Short mmCIF file of C-alpha atoms in Angstrom, two decimals:
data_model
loop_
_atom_site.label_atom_id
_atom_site.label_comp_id
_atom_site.label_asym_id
_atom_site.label_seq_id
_atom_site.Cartn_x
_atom_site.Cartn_y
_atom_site.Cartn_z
CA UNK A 1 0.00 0.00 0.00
CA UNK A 2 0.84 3.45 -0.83
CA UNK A 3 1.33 5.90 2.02
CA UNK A 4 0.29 9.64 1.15
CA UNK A 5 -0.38 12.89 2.66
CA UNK A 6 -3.14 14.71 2.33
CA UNK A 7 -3.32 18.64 3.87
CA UNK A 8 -6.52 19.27 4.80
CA UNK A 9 -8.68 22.27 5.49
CA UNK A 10 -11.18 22.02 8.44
CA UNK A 11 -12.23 26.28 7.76
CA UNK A 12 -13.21 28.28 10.74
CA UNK A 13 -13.65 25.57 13.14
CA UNK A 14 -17.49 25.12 13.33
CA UNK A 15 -18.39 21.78 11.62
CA UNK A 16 -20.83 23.57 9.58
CA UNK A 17 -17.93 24.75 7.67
CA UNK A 18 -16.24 21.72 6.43
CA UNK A 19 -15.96 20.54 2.91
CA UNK A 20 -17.45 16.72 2.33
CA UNK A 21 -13.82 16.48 0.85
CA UNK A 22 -12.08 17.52 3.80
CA UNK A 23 -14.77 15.50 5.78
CA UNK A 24 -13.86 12.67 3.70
CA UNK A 25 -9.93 12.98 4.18
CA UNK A 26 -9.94 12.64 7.79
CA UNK A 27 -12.49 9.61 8.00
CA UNK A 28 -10.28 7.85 5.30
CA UNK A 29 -7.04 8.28 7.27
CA UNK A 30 -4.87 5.60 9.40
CA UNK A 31 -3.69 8.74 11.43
CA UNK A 32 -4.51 12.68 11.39
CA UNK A 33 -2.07 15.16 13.20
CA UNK A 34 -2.32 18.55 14.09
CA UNK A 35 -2.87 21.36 16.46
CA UNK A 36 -4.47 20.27 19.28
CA UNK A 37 -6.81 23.44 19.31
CA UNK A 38 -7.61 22.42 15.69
CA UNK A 39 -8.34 19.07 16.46
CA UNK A 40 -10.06 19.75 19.83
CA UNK A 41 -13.20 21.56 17.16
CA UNK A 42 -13.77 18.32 15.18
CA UNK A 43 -16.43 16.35 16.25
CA UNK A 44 -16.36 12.70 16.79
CA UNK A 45 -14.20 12.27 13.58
CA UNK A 46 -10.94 11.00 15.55
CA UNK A 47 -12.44 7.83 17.23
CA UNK A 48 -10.12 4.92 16.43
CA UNK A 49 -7.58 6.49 14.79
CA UNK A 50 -4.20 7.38 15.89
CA UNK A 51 -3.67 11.14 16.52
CA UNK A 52 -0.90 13.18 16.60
CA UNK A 53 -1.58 15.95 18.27
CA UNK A 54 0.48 18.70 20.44
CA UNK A 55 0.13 21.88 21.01
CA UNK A 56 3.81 21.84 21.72
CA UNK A 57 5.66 20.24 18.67
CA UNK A 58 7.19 22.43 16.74
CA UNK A 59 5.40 22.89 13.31
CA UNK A 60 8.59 21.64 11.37
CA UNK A 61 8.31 18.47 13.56
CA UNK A 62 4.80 17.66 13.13
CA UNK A 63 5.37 17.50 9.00
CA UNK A 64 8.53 15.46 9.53
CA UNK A 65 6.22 13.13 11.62
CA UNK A 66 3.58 13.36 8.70
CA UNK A 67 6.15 11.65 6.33
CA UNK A 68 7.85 9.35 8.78
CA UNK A 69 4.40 7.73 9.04
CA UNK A 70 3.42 7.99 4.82
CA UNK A 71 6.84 6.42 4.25
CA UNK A 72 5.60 3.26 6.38
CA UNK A 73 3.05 3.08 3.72
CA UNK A 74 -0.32 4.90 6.10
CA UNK A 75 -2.85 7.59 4.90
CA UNK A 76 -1.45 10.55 6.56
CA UNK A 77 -4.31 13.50 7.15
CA UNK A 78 -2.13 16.94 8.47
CA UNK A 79 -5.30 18.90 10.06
CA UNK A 80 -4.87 22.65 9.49
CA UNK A 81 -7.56 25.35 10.62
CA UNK A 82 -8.89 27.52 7.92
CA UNK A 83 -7.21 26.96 4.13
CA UNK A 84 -4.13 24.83 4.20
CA UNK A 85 -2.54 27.48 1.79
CA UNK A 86 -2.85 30.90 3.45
CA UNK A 87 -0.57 31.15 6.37
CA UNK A 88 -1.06 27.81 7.41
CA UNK A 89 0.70 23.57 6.54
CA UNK A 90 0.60 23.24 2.80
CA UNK A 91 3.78 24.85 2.50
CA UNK A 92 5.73 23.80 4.59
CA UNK A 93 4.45 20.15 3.47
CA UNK A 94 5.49 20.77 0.71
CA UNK A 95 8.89 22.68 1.59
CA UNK A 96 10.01 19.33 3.59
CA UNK A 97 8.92 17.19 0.42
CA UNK A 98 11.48 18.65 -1.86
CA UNK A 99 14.25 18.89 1.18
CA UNK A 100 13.77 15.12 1.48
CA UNK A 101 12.87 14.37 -2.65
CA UNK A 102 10.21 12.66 -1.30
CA UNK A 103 8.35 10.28 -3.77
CA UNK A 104 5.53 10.49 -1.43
CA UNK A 105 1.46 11.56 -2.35
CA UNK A 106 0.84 14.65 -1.57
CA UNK A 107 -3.00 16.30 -1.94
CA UNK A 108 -4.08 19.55 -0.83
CA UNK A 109 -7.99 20.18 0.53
CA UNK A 110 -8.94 23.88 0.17
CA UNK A 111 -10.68 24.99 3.09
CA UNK A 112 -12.58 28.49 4.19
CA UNK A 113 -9.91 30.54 5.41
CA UNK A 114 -10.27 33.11 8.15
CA UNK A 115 -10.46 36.09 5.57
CA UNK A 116 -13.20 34.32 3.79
CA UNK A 117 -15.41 33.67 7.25
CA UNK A 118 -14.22 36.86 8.90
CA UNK A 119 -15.57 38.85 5.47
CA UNK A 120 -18.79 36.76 5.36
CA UNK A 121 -19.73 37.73 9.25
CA UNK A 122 -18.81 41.32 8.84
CA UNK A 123 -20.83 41.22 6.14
CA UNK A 124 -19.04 42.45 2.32
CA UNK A 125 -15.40 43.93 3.09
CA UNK A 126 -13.27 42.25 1.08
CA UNK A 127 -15.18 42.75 -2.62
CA UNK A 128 -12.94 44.30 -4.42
CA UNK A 129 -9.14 44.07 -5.15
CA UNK A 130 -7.43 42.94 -1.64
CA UNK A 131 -4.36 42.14 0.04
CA UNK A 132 -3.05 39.96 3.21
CA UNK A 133 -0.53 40.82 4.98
CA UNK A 134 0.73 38.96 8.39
CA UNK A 135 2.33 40.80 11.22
CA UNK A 136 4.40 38.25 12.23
CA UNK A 137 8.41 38.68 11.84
CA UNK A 138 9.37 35.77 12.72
CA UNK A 139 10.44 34.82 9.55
CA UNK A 140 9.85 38.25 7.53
CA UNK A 141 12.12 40.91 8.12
CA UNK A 142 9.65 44.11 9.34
CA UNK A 143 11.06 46.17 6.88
CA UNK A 144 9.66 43.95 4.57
CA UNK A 145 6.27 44.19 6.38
CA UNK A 146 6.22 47.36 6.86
CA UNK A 147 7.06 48.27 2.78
CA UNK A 148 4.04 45.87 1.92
CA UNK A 149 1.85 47.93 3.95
CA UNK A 150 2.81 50.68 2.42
CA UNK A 151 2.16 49.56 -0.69
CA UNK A 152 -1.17 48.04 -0.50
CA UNK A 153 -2.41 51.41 1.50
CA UNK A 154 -1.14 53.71 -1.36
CA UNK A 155 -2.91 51.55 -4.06
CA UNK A 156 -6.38 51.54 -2.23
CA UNK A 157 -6.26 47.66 -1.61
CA UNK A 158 -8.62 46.23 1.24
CA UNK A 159 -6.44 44.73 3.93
CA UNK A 160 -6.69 41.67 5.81
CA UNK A 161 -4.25 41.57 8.73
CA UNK A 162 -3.77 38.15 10.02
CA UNK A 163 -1.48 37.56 13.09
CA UNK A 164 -1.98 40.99 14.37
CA UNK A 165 -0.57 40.76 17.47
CA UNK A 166 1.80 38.46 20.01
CA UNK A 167 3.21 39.11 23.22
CA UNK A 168 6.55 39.52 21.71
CA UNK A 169 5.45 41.93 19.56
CA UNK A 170 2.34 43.82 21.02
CA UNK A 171 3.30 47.15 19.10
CA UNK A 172 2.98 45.53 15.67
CA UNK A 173 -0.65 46.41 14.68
CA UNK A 174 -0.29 50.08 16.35
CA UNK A 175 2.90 50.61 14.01
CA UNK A 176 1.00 48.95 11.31
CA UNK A 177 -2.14 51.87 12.21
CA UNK A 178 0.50 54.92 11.58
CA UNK A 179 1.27 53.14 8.64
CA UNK A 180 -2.33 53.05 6.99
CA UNK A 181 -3.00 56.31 8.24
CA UNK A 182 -1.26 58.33 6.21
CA UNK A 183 -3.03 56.95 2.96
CA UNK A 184 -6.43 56.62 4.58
CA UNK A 185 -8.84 58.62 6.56
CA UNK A 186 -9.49 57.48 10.55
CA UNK A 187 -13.09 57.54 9.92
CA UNK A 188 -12.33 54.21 7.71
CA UNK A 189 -14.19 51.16 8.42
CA UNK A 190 -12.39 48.36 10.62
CA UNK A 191 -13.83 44.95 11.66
CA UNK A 192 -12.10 42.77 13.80
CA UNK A 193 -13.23 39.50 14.14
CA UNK A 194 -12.26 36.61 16.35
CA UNK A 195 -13.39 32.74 16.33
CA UNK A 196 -15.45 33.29 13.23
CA UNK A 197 -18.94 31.04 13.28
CA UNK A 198 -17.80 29.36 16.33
CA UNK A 199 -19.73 30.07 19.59
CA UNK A 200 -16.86 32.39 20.98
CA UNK A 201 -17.01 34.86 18.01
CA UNK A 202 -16.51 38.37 18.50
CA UNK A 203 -16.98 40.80 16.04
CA UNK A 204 -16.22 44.05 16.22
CA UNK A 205 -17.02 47.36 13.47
CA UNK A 206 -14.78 49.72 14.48
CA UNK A 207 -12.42 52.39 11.78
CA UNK A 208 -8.82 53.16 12.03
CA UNK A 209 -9.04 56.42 14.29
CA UNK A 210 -10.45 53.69 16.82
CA UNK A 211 -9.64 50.28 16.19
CA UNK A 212 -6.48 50.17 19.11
CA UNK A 213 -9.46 50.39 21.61
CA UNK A 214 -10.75 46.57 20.78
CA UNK A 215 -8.92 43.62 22.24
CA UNK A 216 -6.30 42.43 19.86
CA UNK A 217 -4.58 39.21 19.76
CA UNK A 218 -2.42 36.84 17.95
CA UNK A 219 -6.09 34.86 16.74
CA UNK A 220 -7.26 38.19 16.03
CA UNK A 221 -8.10 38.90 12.10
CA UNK A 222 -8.39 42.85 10.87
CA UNK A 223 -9.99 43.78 7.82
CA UNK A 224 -9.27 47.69 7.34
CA UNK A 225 -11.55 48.96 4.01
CA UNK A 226 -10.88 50.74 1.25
CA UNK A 227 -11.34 54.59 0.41
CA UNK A 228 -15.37 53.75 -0.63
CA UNK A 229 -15.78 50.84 2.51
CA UNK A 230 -18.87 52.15 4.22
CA UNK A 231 -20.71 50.48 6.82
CA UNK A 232 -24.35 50.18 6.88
CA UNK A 233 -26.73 48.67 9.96
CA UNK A 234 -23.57 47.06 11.67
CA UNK A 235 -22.00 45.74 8.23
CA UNK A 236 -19.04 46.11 6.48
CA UNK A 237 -19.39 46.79 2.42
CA UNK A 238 -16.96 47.79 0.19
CA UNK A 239 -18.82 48.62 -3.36
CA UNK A 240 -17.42 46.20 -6.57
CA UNK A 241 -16.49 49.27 -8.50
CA UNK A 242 -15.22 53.07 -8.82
CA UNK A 243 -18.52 54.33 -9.84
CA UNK A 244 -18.23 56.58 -12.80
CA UNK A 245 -14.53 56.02 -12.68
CA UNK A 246 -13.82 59.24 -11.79
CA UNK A 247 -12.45 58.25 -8.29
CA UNK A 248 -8.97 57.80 -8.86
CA UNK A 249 -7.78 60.98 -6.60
CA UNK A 250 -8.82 58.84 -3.29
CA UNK A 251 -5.85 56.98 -4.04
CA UNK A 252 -3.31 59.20 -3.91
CA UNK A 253 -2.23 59.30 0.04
CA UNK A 254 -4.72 62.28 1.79
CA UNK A 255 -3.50 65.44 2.22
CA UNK A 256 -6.07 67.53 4.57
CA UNK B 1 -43.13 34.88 8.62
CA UNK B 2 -40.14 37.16 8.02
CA UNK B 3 -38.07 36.77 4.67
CA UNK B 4 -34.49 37.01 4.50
CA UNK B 5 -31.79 36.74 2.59
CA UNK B 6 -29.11 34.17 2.33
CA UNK B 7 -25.52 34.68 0.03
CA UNK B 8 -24.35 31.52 -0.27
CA UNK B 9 -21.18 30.70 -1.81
CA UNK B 10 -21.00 27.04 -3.90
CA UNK B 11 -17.12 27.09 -4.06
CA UNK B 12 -15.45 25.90 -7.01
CA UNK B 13 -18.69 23.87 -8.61
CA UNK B 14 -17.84 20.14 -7.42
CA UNK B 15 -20.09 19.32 -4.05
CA UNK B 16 -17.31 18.05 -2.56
CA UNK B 17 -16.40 21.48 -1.90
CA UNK B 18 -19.93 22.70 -0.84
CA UNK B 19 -19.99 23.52 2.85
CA UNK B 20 -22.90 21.39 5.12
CA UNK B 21 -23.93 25.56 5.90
CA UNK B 22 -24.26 26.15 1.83
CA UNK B 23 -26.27 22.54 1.22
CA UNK B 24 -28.32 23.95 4.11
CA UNK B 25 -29.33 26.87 3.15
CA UNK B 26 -30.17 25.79 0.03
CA UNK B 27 -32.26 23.23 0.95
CA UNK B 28 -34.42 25.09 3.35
CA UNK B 29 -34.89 28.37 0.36
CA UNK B 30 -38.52 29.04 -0.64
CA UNK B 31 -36.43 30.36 -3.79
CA UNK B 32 -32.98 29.80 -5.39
CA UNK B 33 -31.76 32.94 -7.43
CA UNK B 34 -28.52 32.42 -9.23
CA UNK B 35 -26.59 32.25 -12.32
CA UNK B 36 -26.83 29.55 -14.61
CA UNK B 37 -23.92 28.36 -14.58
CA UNK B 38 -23.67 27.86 -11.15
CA UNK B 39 -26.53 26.34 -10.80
CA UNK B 40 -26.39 24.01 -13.39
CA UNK B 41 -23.55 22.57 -11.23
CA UNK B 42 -25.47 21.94 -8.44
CA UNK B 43 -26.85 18.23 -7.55
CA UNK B 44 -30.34 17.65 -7.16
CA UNK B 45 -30.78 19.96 -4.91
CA UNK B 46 -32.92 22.45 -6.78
CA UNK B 47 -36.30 19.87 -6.80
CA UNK B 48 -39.21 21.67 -5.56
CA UNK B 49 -37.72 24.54 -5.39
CA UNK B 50 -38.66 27.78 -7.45
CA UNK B 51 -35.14 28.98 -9.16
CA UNK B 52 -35.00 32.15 -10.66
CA UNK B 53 -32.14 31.18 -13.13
CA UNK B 54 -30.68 33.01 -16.14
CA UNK B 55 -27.74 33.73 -17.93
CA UNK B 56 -29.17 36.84 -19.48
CA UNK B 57 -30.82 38.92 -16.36
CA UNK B 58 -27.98 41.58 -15.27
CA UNK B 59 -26.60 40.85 -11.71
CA UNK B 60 -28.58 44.16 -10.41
CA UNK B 61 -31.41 43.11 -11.49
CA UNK B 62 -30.92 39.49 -10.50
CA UNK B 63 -30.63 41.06 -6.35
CA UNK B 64 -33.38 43.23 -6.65
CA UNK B 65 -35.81 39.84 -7.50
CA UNK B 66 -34.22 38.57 -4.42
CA UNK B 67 -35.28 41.85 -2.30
CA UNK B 68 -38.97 41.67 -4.38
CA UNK B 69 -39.07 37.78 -3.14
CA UNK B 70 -37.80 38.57 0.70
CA UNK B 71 -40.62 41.23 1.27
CA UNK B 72 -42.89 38.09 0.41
CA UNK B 73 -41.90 36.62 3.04
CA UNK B 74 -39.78 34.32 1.11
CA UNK B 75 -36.13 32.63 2.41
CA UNK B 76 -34.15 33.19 -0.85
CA UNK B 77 -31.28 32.35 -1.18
CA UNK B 78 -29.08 34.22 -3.56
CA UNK B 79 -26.72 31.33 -5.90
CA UNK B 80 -22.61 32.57 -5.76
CA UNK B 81 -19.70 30.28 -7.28
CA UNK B 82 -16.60 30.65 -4.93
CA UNK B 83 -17.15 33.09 -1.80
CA UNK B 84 -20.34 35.22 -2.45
CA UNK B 85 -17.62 37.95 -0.55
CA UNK B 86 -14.40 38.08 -3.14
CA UNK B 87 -15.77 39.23 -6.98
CA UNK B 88 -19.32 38.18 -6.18
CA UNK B 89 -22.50 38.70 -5.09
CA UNK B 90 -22.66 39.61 -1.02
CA UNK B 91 -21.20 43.37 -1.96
CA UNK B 92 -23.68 43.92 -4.10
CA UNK B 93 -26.90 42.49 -2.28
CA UNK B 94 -25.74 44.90 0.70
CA UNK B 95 -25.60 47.79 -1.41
CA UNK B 96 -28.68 47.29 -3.01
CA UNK B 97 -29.94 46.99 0.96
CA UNK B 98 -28.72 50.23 1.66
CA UNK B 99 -29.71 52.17 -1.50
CA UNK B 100 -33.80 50.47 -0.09
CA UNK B 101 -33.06 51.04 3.22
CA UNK B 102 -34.17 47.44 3.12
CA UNK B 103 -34.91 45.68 6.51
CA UNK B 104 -34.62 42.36 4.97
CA UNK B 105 -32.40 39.83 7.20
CA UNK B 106 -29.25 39.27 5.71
CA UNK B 107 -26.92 36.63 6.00
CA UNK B 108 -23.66 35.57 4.34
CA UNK B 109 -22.78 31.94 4.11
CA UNK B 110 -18.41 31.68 2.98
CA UNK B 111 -17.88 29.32 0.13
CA UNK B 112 -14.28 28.41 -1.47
CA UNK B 113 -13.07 31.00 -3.33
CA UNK B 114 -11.17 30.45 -6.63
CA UNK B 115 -7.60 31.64 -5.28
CA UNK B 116 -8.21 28.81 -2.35
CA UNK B 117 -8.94 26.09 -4.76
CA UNK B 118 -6.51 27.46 -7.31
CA UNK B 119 -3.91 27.37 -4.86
CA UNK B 120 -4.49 23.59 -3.76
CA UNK B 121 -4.71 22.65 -6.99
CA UNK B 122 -1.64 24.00 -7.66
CA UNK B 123 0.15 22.81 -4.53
CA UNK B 124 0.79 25.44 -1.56
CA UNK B 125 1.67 29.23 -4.20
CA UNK B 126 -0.24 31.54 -1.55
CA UNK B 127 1.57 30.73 1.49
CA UNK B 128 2.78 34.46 2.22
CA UNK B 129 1.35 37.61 1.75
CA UNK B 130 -0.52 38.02 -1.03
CA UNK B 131 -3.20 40.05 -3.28
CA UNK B 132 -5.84 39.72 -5.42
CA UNK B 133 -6.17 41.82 -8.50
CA UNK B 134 -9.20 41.97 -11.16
CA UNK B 135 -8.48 43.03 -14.44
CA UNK B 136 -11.85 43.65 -15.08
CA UNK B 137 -11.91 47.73 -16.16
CA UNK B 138 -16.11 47.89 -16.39
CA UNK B 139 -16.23 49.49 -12.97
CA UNK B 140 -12.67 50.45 -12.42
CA UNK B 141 -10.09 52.69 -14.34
CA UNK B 142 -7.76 50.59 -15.85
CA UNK B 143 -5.66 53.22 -14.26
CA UNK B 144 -6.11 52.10 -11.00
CA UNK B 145 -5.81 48.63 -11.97
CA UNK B 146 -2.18 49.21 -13.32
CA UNK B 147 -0.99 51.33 -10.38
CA UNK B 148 -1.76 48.12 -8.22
CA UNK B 149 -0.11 45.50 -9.80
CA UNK B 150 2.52 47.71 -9.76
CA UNK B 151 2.09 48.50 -5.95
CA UNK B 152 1.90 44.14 -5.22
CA UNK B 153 4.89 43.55 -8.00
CA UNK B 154 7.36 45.91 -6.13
CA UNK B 155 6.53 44.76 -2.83
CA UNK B 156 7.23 41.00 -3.67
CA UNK B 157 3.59 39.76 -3.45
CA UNK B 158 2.12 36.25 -4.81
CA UNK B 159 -0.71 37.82 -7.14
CA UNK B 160 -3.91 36.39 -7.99
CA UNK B 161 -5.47 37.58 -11.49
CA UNK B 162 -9.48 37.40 -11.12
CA UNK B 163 -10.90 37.85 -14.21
CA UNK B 164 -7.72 38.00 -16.79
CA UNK B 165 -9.59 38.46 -20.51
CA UNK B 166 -12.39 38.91 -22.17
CA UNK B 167 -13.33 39.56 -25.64
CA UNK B 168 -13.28 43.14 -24.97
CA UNK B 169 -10.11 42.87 -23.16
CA UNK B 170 -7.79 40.24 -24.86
CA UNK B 171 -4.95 42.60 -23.96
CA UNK B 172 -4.88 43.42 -20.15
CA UNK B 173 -3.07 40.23 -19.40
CA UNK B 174 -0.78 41.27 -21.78
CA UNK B 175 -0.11 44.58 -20.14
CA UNK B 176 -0.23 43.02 -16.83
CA UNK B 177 2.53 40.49 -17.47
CA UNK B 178 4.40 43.37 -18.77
CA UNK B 179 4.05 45.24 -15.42
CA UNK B 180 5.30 42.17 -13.32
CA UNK B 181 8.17 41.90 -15.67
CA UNK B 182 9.45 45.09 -14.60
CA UNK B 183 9.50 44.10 -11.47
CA UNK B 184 9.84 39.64 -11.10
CA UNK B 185 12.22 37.20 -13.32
CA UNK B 186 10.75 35.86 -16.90
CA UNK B 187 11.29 32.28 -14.34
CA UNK B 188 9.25 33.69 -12.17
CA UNK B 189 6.37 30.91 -11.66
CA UNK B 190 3.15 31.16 -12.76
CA UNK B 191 -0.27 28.73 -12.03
CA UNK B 192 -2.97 28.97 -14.81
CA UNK B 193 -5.97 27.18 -13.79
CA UNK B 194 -9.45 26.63 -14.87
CA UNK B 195 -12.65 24.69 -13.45
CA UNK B 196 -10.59 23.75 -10.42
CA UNK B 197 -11.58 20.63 -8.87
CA UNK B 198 -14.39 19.77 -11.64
CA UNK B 199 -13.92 17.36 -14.47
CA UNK B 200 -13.00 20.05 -16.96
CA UNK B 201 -10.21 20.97 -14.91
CA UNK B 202 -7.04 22.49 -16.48
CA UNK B 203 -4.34 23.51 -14.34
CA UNK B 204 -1.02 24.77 -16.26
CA UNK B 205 2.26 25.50 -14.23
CA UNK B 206 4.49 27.86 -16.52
CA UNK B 207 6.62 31.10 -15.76
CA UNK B 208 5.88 34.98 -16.40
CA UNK B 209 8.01 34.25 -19.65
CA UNK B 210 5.61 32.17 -21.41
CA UNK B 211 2.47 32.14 -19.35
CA UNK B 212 0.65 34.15 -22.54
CA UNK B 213 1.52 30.73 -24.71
CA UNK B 214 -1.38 29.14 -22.53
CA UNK B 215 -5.25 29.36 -23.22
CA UNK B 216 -6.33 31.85 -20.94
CA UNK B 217 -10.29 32.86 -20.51
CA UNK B 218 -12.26 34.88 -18.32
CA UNK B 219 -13.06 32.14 -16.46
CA UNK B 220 -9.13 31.37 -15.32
CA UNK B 221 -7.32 31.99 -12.59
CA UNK B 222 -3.67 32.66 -12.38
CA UNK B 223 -1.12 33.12 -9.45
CA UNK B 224 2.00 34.47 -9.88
CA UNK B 225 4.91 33.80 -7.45
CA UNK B 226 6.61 36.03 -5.51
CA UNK B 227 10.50 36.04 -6.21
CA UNK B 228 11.34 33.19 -3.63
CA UNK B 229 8.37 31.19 -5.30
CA UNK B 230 9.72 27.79 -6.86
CA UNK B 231 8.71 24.83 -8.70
CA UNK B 232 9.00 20.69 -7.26
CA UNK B 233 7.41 17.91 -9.32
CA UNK B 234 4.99 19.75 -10.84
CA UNK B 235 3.53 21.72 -7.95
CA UNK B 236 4.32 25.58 -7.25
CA UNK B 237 5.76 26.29 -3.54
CA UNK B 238 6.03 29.25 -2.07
CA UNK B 239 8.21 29.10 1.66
CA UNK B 240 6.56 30.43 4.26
CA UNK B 241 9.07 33.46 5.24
CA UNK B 242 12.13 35.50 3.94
CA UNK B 243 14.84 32.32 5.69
CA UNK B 244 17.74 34.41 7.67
CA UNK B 245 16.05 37.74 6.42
CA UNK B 246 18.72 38.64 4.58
CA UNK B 247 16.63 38.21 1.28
CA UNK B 248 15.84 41.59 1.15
CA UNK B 249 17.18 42.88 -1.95
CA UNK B 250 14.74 40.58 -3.78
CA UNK B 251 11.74 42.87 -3.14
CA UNK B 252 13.84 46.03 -5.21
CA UNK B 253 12.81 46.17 -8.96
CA UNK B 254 15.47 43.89 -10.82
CA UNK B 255 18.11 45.80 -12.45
CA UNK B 256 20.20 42.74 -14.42
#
């Protein structure tokens, strides 16, 4: 038999959000690892299988153990919350695959990422051309951060902020503010959104003059609008289009 | 009874990638409003069930029948391929609220978006920051469009194109490889996919040098790497972080 990995999606953590083909993967499998807070949302899914799960293995670790157990010819599910390819284990899958020139199976499941359920509970954010950018420096040099922000600011992207905040680096997302300040107005819209569809969500509308005042952490995701974002009976819209097309000065940084 | 409104995103068109909160929804309309094509991809789950279908009607008009059905009473639910909240229909059902002043319940139900699917399909390309650009110019200046793929080119970005041709446009992706030139290696990879995950799937992995030699349609999606983006066995990787941080340099224009 033919051992294989498969990198699977399980979206925002409610069940309700799972893919039958993410579903599928992990009922299928000889042994699932992951995050234990990822695993600790599924439902009855893990009974009689072997699980690998810590909350304290290194994530570099946890793949290596992924292929140590393919290579003895098992179905290998690595759990990962949201989409397996934004911020999260198809990667680095995929990284330790060509380190070792591994021969092994490897399948990716697409699942809801956090922008996707964050947008859908704030209501329409995204929309319209957007951006991600992660906070986190621990492998991305905060110069480099800190040039992408200005960037996507200047060309009137909507941002989604993921890893916003740690407690190594708690004055990331107020540096990251300044930054998107000088290109937009305070009064812009803001939501801030934690445990999407899961019975601990918080959602917050706030704008940019503001947003500091909401509790921030590292599961925290920020979705800062564009020049048009508006918000309308608690929700979040940014419109599909420059109406008219005659817009184009609300790009240029403010000057008031 | 109260009608309301449900956005409900179908994901990439196989139900293996429908989310048990989509099928729901779905089942328990009164009416299914939606685009053909979409719904022609959907299982039997349309029996019984009045569907307001057509290829023709013009998406306006298409969410103001689902705002004349609501204030029946009615549970519609309004038909989205992907996410209803990235190129699709949740913006525009929420303005269309606010322009009534509607007080029509309004809910948003996340689907799989094209750039997650894409991305699986491809292997793990997002992985790092990245942005999503339309080159669609019917609502925006093609002005703006430029200035951002310039903006997400110089700031080492992956980049997804939504939207990449049409009849009327056969030459933005021309221009818009140009841009990236300017900016990213002719190696650079690039992942041009269409129909991920259904049976017409085409997925092509080529490089900003000769990604215009492939078929390319309004209905692909391509992803281009950012400059530490590489290729393994047919799949496109991007690693998860700038390793050492000395990689700086990469994200300056190349001057060869």
């Amino acid at each position: 038999m033919h051992g294989m990995i498969t990198v699977v999606g399980t979206g925002p953590g409610s069940t309700d959000h799972i893919t039958p083909a993410a579903l599928r993967s992990i009922c299928e499998a000889d042994v699932v690892i992951g995050y234990s807070t990822y695993l600790d949302l599924l439902p009855d899914l893990l009974v009689g299988k072997e699980v690998i799960s810590s909350s304290m293995m290194q994530e570099v670790n946890r793949c290596r153990a992924a292929f140590d157990e393919a290579e003895k010819g098992r179905r290998v599910v690595m759990v990962s919350g949201g989409d397996p390819g934004i911020y999260a284990m198809a990667g680095l899958i995929f990284e330790i695959a060509a380190e070792r020139n591994s021969s092994i199976e490897i399948e990716v499941v697409p699942g809801i990422a956090a922008v996707n359920s964050c947008a859908a509970r704030l209501g329409a954010p995204l929309m319209h051309d957007f951006a991600t950018v992660s906070l986190s420096d621990l492998l991305t040099p905060w110069e480099t951060i800190e040039r992408r922000l200005h960037a996507v600011a200047a060309a009137d992207f909507v941002i989604a902020i993921y890893n916003p905040k740690s407690k190594k680096r708690a004055e990331h997302i107020a540096l990251a503010r300044d930054i998107l300040l000088q290109y937009r107005n305070p009064e812009t819209p803001v939501g801030i959104v934690k445990a999407a569809t899961r019975s601990d969500e918080r959602i917050i509308l706030s704008d940019l003059g503001h947003m500091l005042d909401a509790e921030i952490t590292m599961q925290t995701t920020i979705i800062v609008g564009n020049s048009l974002t508006f918000t309308w009976h608690g929700k979040m819209i940014t419109p599909r289009g420059y109406r008219g097309k005659y817009r184009l000065g609300e790009e240029q940084p403010k000057s008031e």
